[in-house]
XYZ file of C-alpha atoms in Angstrom:
511
model
C -0.048 0.000 0.098
C 1.345 3.374 -0.845
C 1.864 5.881 1.956
C 0.745 9.278 1.763
C 4.263 10.314 2.652
C 5.965 11.943 0.032
C 7.817 9.302 -2.101
C 10.196 12.128 -3.387
C 13.906 10.860 -2.900
C 15.993 13.689 -4.263
C 17.698 15.453 -1.695
C 16.234 19.060 -1.083
C 18.538 21.794 -2.294
C 20.072 23.911 0.170
C 20.343 26.806 -2.476
C 17.224 28.944 -2.001
C 17.390 30.143 -5.691
C 16.858 26.413 -6.768
C 14.169 25.681 -4.050
C 11.197 26.444 -6.196
C 12.404 24.773 -9.155
C 12.925 21.737 -7.205
C 9.675 21.646 -5.729
C 7.759 22.103 -8.874
C 9.854 19.149 -10.481
C 9.119 17.128 -7.545
C 5.343 17.309 -8.061
C 3.528 14.436 -9.666
C 3.114 14.688 -13.507
C -0.313 14.062 -13.261
C -0.996 17.329 -11.475
C -0.511 18.833 -15.016
C -3.892 17.317 -16.166
C -6.119 19.448 -13.524
C -3.968 22.434 -14.345
C -4.162 22.251 -18.066
C -7.968 21.278 -17.611
C -8.931 24.343 -15.736
C -6.844 26.541 -18.082
C -8.363 25.418 -21.364
C -11.962 25.211 -19.835
C -11.816 28.715 -18.621
C -10.222 30.060 -21.815
C -12.755 28.064 -24.026
C -15.699 29.686 -22.036
C -14.135 33.358 -21.593
C -16.159 34.541 -24.685
C -19.509 33.319 -23.427
C -22.072 35.917 -22.238
C -20.398 39.240 -21.908
C -18.476 41.489 -19.705
C -18.942 41.710 -16.271
C -19.678 45.293 -14.520
C -16.631 45.168 -12.757
C -14.704 44.256 -15.815
C -16.194 47.478 -17.629
C -15.166 49.570 -14.728
C -11.429 48.110 -14.880
C -11.514 48.619 -18.435
C -11.994 52.272 -18.065
C -9.672 52.253 -15.098
C -6.803 50.892 -17.551
C -7.204 54.089 -19.543
C -6.813 56.298 -16.309
C -3.670 54.715 -14.681
C -2.933 55.724 -11.283
C -1.133 54.484 -8.258
C -4.632 53.963 -6.503
C -8.381 54.306 -6.754
C -10.777 54.954 -3.999
C -12.213 51.444 -3.879
C -9.227 49.155 -4.913
C -5.450 49.552 -5.534
C -3.860 49.395 -9.057
C -2.711 45.964 -9.834
C -6.048 44.369 -11.130
C -6.428 46.999 -13.765
C -2.832 46.733 -14.598
C -3.260 42.756 -15.072
C -6.124 43.527 -17.336
C -4.422 46.031 -19.293
C -1.302 43.604 -19.775
C -3.565 40.823 -20.807
C -5.445 43.089 -23.231
C -2.095 44.178 -24.580
C -0.741 40.639 -25.124
C -3.748 38.713 -26.287
C -6.123 41.392 -27.650
C -8.681 43.780 -26.897
C -11.322 41.514 -26.725
C -13.452 39.658 -23.819
C -11.064 36.527 -24.234
C -8.058 38.720 -24.351
C -9.120 40.371 -21.055
C -9.683 37.249 -19.331
C -6.500 35.159 -20.298
C -4.376 36.234 -17.336
C -6.923 35.686 -14.750
C -7.369 32.064 -16.078
C -3.373 31.735 -15.733
C -3.582 33.107 -12.179
C -6.057 30.180 -11.072
C -4.000 27.545 -13.223
C -1.099 28.770 -11.031
C -2.939 28.594 -7.817
C -3.556 24.823 -8.561
C 0.016 24.321 -8.817
C 0.543 26.008 -5.316
C -1.978 24.144 -3.722
C -0.515 21.015 -4.944
C 2.858 22.208 -3.710
C 1.449 22.714 -0.308
C 0.074 19.203 -0.247
C 3.626 17.988 -1.160
C 4.964 20.276 1.566
C 2.914 18.835 3.997
C 4.022 15.203 3.027
C 1.499 14.347 0.695
C 2.544 11.555 -1.948
C 1.784 11.861 -5.542
C -1.905 10.757 -5.202
C -2.544 13.455 -2.612
C -0.966 16.107 -4.668
C -3.092 15.397 -7.665
C -6.139 15.013 -5.546
C -5.526 18.569 -4.186
C -4.759 19.865 -7.520
C -8.240 18.457 -8.893
C -10.098 19.783 -6.110
C -8.469 23.126 -6.497
C -9.256 23.236 -10.109
C -12.719 22.514 -9.632
C -13.720 24.522 -6.483
C -16.704 26.779 -7.217
C -15.177 29.938 -6.041
C -11.897 29.477 -7.985
C -13.644 28.930 -11.065
C -15.995 31.819 -10.512
C -12.827 34.284 -10.072
C -10.854 32.479 -12.536
C -13.568 33.426 -15.187
C -13.460 37.183 -14.797
C -11.024 39.979 -14.140
C -11.679 40.574 -10.721
C -9.593 41.428 -7.471
C -10.177 38.097 -5.671
C -8.447 36.119 -8.189
C -4.987 37.261 -7.489
C -5.624 37.686 -3.708
C -6.472 33.919 -3.488
C -3.298 33.263 -5.439
C -0.997 35.267 -3.196
C -2.610 34.142 -0.170
C -1.519 30.336 -1.121
C 1.810 31.437 -2.009
C 2.189 33.182 1.241
C 0.966 29.903 3.133
C 3.314 27.685 1.102
C 6.395 29.835 2.168
C 5.389 29.842 5.624
C 5.040 26.081 5.810
C 8.280 25.752 4.068
C 9.878 27.986 6.614
C 8.626 26.005 9.780
C 9.363 22.744 8.201
C 12.873 23.354 6.767
C 14.003 26.267 8.712
C 14.933 28.085 5.349
C 14.472 31.498 6.394
C 15.444 32.971 3.112
C 11.667 32.100 2.084
C 10.934 35.333 3.698
C 12.090 37.184 0.635
C 9.745 35.592 -1.662
C 6.887 35.975 1.306
C 7.900 39.897 1.259
C 7.511 40.124 -2.539
C 3.926 38.475 -2.578
C 2.725 40.541 0.312
C 3.771 43.755 -1.321
C 2.426 42.886 -4.621
C -0.772 41.373 -3.095
C -1.284 44.725 -1.203
C -1.143 46.400 -4.506
C -4.126 44.390 -5.641
C -6.531 44.222 -2.399
C -6.175 45.529 1.049
C -8.182 42.579 2.493
C -5.235 40.424 2.424
C -4.138 42.475 5.477
C -7.123 40.481 7.261
C -5.527 37.063 6.276
C -1.937 38.200 7.333
C -3.135 39.612 10.542
C -5.243 36.222 11.372
C -2.197 34.107 10.525
C 0.224 36.350 12.785
C -2.379 36.018 15.666
C -2.372 32.176 15.002
C 1.290 32.072 14.930
C 1.476 33.665 18.421
C -1.050 31.361 19.800
C 0.535 28.281 18.683
C 3.889 29.440 19.353
C 4.916 28.935 15.742
C 6.332 32.558 15.794
C 9.552 31.049 17.142
C 10.304 29.224 14.123
C 9.222 32.028 11.842
C 10.917 35.064 13.573
C 14.507 35.767 12.289
C 16.246 38.734 10.717
C 14.985 37.425 7.321
C 11.395 38.249 8.501
C 12.215 41.913 8.754
C 13.907 41.773 5.428
C 10.636 40.356 3.891
C 8.534 42.905 5.642
C 10.974 45.610 4.483
C 10.379 44.494 0.858
C 6.826 44.230 1.160
C 6.616 47.674 2.417
C 8.762 49.071 -0.232
C 6.559 47.439 -2.953
C 3.272 48.755 -1.229
C 4.628 52.270 -0.490
C 3.376 53.936 -3.817
C -0.089 52.838 -2.989
C 0.186 54.104 0.716
C 1.367 57.475 -0.501
C -1.605 57.834 -2.945
C -4.047 56.786 -0.080
C -2.345 59.496 2.139
C -2.478 62.059 -0.468
C -6.175 61.395 -1.135
C -7.159 61.192 2.539
C -7.450 57.279 2.818
C -10.437 56.729 0.581
C -10.110 52.982 0.998
C -11.049 53.487 4.859
C -14.342 55.347 3.624
C -14.876 52.653 0.967
C -14.419 49.873 3.578
C -16.797 51.466 6.165
C -19.323 52.186 3.320
C -19.278 48.460 2.336
C -19.490 47.151 5.886
C -22.588 49.488 6.419
C -24.358 48.329 3.141
C -23.471 44.683 2.947
C -22.142 43.783 6.646
C -25.409 42.092 7.714
C -25.944 39.979 4.845
C -22.318 38.775 4.700
C -22.351 37.871 8.395
C -25.472 35.736 7.922
C -23.923 33.953 4.909
C -20.418 33.672 6.119
C -20.412 30.253 7.420
C -22.673 28.843 4.609
C -20.363 30.341 2.074
C -17.659 28.354 3.272
C -19.270 25.258 2.315
C -19.547 26.588 -1.558
C -16.083 27.720 -1.571
C -15.139 24.022 -2.851
C -18.758 22.871 -3.217
C -20.790 20.930 -0.669
C -19.853 17.335 -2.049
C -16.226 17.951 -0.989
C -16.731 20.201 2.013
C -16.090 16.874 4.257
C -12.608 16.882 2.614
C -11.901 20.420 3.805
C -13.211 19.698 7.150
C -11.079 16.999 7.570
C -8.093 18.905 6.433
C -8.931 21.488 9.061
C -9.159 18.699 11.768
C -6.051 16.878 10.730
C -3.854 20.013 10.892
C -4.888 20.716 14.414
C -4.694 16.962 15.509
C -2.064 15.312 13.586
C 1.322 15.405 15.770
C 3.420 15.633 12.568
C 1.538 18.771 11.635
C 2.013 20.458 14.761
C 4.229 23.161 13.422
C 1.786 24.231 11.024
C -1.166 24.377 13.541
C -1.046 28.172 12.781
C -3.076 27.615 9.571
C -6.167 26.073 11.051
C -6.082 28.304 13.988
C -5.406 31.399 11.365
C -8.456 30.343 9.397
C -10.872 30.270 12.377
C -9.333 33.749 13.447
C -9.895 35.083 10.127
C -13.591 33.876 10.161
C -14.140 35.683 13.791
C -12.467 38.694 12.150
C -14.722 38.587 8.873
C -17.961 38.144 11.253
C -16.886 41.048 13.293
C -16.009 43.417 10.210
C -18.885 42.114 7.891
C -16.393 41.221 5.407
C -17.534 38.672 2.438
C -17.180 35.002 2.656
C -14.660 34.665 -0.100
C -12.175 36.688 1.744
C -11.158 33.327 3.308
C -10.757 31.588 -0.008
C -7.097 31.765 -0.270
C -6.402 29.967 3.178
C -8.469 27.174 1.771
C -5.833 26.137 -0.412
C -3.988 24.762 2.552
C -7.042 23.205 4.019
C -7.806 21.304 0.672
C -3.906 20.038 0.578
C -4.335 18.969 4.140
C -7.814 17.280 3.456
C -6.439 15.696 0.292
C -3.845 13.678 2.364
C -6.441 12.865 5.099
C -8.675 11.472 2.429
C -5.952 9.393 0.746
C -5.399 7.858 4.102
C -9.152 7.315 4.571
C -9.229 5.514 1.287
C -6.174 3.267 2.062
C -7.758 2.275 5.574
C -10.640 0.821 4.427
C -12.485 -1.104 1.232
C -10.288 0.712 -1.178
C -12.252 0.125 -4.218
C -15.538 1.308 -2.620
C -14.116 4.400 -1.151
C -12.360 5.228 -4.465
C -15.633 5.084 -6.122
C -17.342 7.427 -3.375
C -14.471 9.892 -3.913
C -14.741 9.755 -7.600
C -18.486 10.245 -7.628
C -17.965 13.287 -5.068
C -15.463 14.707 -7.460
C -17.459 14.417 -10.646
C -20.397 15.654 -8.831
C -18.647 18.701 -7.505
C -16.917 19.524 -10.755
C -20.201 19.266 -12.847
C -22.269 21.241 -10.167
C -19.391 23.822 -9.582
C -19.180 24.456 -13.219
C -22.722 25.062 -14.311
C -23.233 27.448 -11.408
C -19.965 29.484 -11.480
C -19.302 29.481 -15.512
C -21.341 30.366 -18.612
C -22.057 26.903 -19.875
C -25.875 27.060 -20.033
C -27.806 28.993 -22.510
C -28.437 32.684 -20.913
C -32.266 32.058 -20.160
C -31.363 29.362 -17.641
C -29.296 31.819 -15.599
C -32.391 33.596 -14.045
C -33.195 31.176 -11.325
C -31.180 29.023 -8.920
C -28.019 29.466 -10.771
C -28.141 33.195 -10.675
C -29.451 33.269 -6.954
C -26.267 31.174 -6.128
C -23.787 33.356 -8.484
C -25.246 36.763 -9.083
C -22.097 37.596 -10.794
C -23.385 35.360 -13.703
C -26.454 37.654 -14.102
C -24.254 40.691 -14.214
C -22.409 39.507 -17.795
C -25.871 39.420 -19.505
C -27.631 42.197 -21.246
C -25.100 44.909 -22.017
C -25.364 45.184 -25.725
C -29.241 45.429 -25.321
C -28.638 48.147 -22.521
C -26.607 50.244 -24.710
C -28.924 49.738 -27.553
C -31.846 51.177 -25.267
C -29.862 54.084 -24.198
C -28.822 55.051 -27.672
C -32.664 54.700 -28.714
C -33.638 57.318 -26.067
C -30.706 59.591 -27.421
C -31.901 59.136 -31.045
C -35.290 60.659 -30.124
C -33.632 64.013 -29.567
C -32.946 66.463 -32.472
C -29.536 66.362 -34.061
C -28.491 69.611 -32.263
C -29.482 68.010 -28.782
C -27.739 64.900 -29.490
C -24.289 66.566 -29.951
C -24.840 68.466 -26.589
C -26.599 65.787 -24.354
C -24.676 64.781 -21.318
C -25.276 60.984 -20.104
C -24.835 60.497 -16.460
C -25.295 56.856 -14.841
C -25.688 55.770 -11.393
C -23.087 53.209 -11.272
C -19.546 52.425 -12.961
C -20.938 49.334 -14.902
C -23.415 51.234 -16.813
C -21.162 54.048 -17.607
C -18.277 51.538 -18.426
C -20.785 49.922 -20.895
C -21.510 52.976 -22.711
C -18.109 53.655 -22.972
C -17.025 50.455 -24.265
C -19.904 49.796 -26.578
C -21.369 52.892 -27.346
C -19.253 54.386 -29.929
C -21.009 52.346 -32.770
C -24.002 54.063 -31.741
C -22.461 57.530 -31.710
C -22.744 57.960 -28.034
C -20.134 60.333 -26.378
C -18.769 59.469 -23.261
C -20.596 58.656 -20.049
C -20.262 60.039 -16.752
C -20.786 58.646 -13.501
C -20.542 59.631 -9.710
C -19.825 56.040 -8.675
C -16.466 55.301 -6.883
C -13.420 56.366 -8.902
C -15.456 57.164 -12.257
C -15.867 60.772 -11.053
C -12.126 61.004 -10.865
C -11.810 59.809 -14.787
C -13.998 62.666 -16.187
C -16.662 65.117 -15.112
C -19.568 66.635 -17.234
C -18.522 69.848 -19.308
C -19.440 72.954 -17.981
C -22.205 73.909 -20.266
C -25.724 73.916 -20.048
C -27.395 71.006 -21.931
C -29.861 68.460 -21.500
C -28.959 65.468 -19.295
C -29.835 62.024 -20.008
C -29.852 60.255 -16.542
C -29.493 56.472 -16.425
C -30.497 54.630 -13.284
C -31.050 56.237 -9.825
C -28.426 58.883 -10.365
C -30.369 61.729 -8.592
C -33.110 62.131 -10.936
C -35.636 62.609 -8.350
C -33.690 64.898 -6.103
C -32.598 68.564 -6.410
C -29.683 67.683 -8.680
C -31.474 68.018 -11.904
C -34.107 70.131 -13.589
C -37.427 69.075 -15.519
C -36.873 65.262 -15.489
C -39.319 62.933 -17.208
C -38.846 59.280 -17.783
C -38.311 58.093 -21.300
C -37.359 54.536 -21.110
C -37.100 51.660 -18.990
C -34.358 49.115 -19.499
C -35.396 45.501 -20.373
C -32.756 42.796 -20.345
C -32.864 39.844 -22.971
C -35.276 37.285 -21.380
C -36.012 39.635 -18.725
C -33.083 38.471 -16.763
C -33.225 39.823 -13.252
C -29.830 41.498 -12.801
C -29.266 45.281 -11.690
C -29.863 46.929 -15.015
C -33.198 45.311 -15.653
C -36.105 47.673 -14.851
C -33.466 50.650 -14.554
C -35.102 54.155 -15.400
C -33.850 56.308 -18.115
C -34.989 59.856 -17.496
C -34.400 62.990 -19.612
C -33.708 66.063 -17.727
C -33.448 69.918 -18.891
C -30.120 70.067 -17.360
C -28.244 70.352 -14.011
C -29.662 72.241 -11.198
C -26.410 73.856 -10.517
C -23.203 74.463 -12.643
C -21.377 71.113 -12.971
C -18.166 72.099 -11.147
C -20.272 72.746 -8.000
C -22.778 69.666 -8.475
C -20.339 67.019 -9.268
C -18.349 66.592 -6.040
C -21.886 66.512 -4.322
C -23.128 63.474 -6.333
C -20.123 61.282 -5.682
C -21.082 58.041 -3.930
C -19.136 55.030 -2.538
C -20.579 51.536 -2.708
């Protein structure tokens, strides 16, 4: 019977520069199968449906590069810009690098399994689970900030496990780079870092981790993060205002769904494997040095409960739980009726992959999205209907005279609708859109002239911001898909109630 202890016989290198290459070449060759499968699958489906509203926002952010935005650091728009430059200015081109990031995450999860002593079967199982996990598929399909955050968190956990197992403190250099780059992507990484630090203190692991190299890694992270920190300081820390607003708007719902959402990260059929990994990381004597991982995960859940953070903020830590659970699962298979238990495991893997893919990826026709699938994954609905939306906005503009069409100002309630008009409106002759949502007001403000305003969505048409407003259209999505733009009002207003330079700052909102 094959043991779950790693069967790698080559001596580990003492030269840190070759350590990563040694680890990758020590993996089972079969790990390549789920890596290639998830990459090919994500790319094959990348062109289905359409842009997500956040992607439309990031596209506009790419055209206004900065060291920061009020709601996110600059890395994700930069990744989108690079993906678009290399692979083309298309929906597929935008989504290539996010798919590559998830493929890399699958490799890192397998490396964590190898680091914990998992044999080749455990490594492959960990890779398969990561490649078919619902949340990883969902964020790998879109250009979005959680994609890179999950990858960075897994890399950090791999480095920490490597340090406590081998004592190779030079891994702090790589961890520092990962932390610095990760903080240029999303500040919620700080919650995971703080939770792991508390766990290291609680379990005594800090004695294995603390050295001069720790401070070197921290210094590297700070240097990489510094431009974003300076930008935040120069702009009065808008990220704090955004986080506060988000907690007020969504904190209650996030707290209510936090624990159930954890079962959806990998998928309910495989949740027992993750639970087994969490328990084994705490109970196994051989894993005592890495007890900080399960403790850190629990601390992170408490932090998210207190702050009202989203459940997927813990997705990166799941990489280590999946790795440990895969080792525990192989042990479970070997302890009983191997054929029966392999069959049970195989059925669970296939069921989880099928259900997860259908819920998170654009596999089914659009008409099937408005129902249980859309309820479980609202992001899917937000990729449908943008061409029809822009067409209806253009129809409202076309009702105006030629003189008015040349002067009319289009103001939208959110960055998604503004981004759709900016991306798709050129073929209809629509000018740039203006929005008061998050960083969009920094991209441009309406020209200081007296002109009619077409107000799309709840952008203050019923307030004192505009004069003489009347509803001229209601947005209808194809198939009446119940997303954020369906039923949105389009109003024609005579003009702003105040000059734009005075009115525009008052209209700005964060959400």
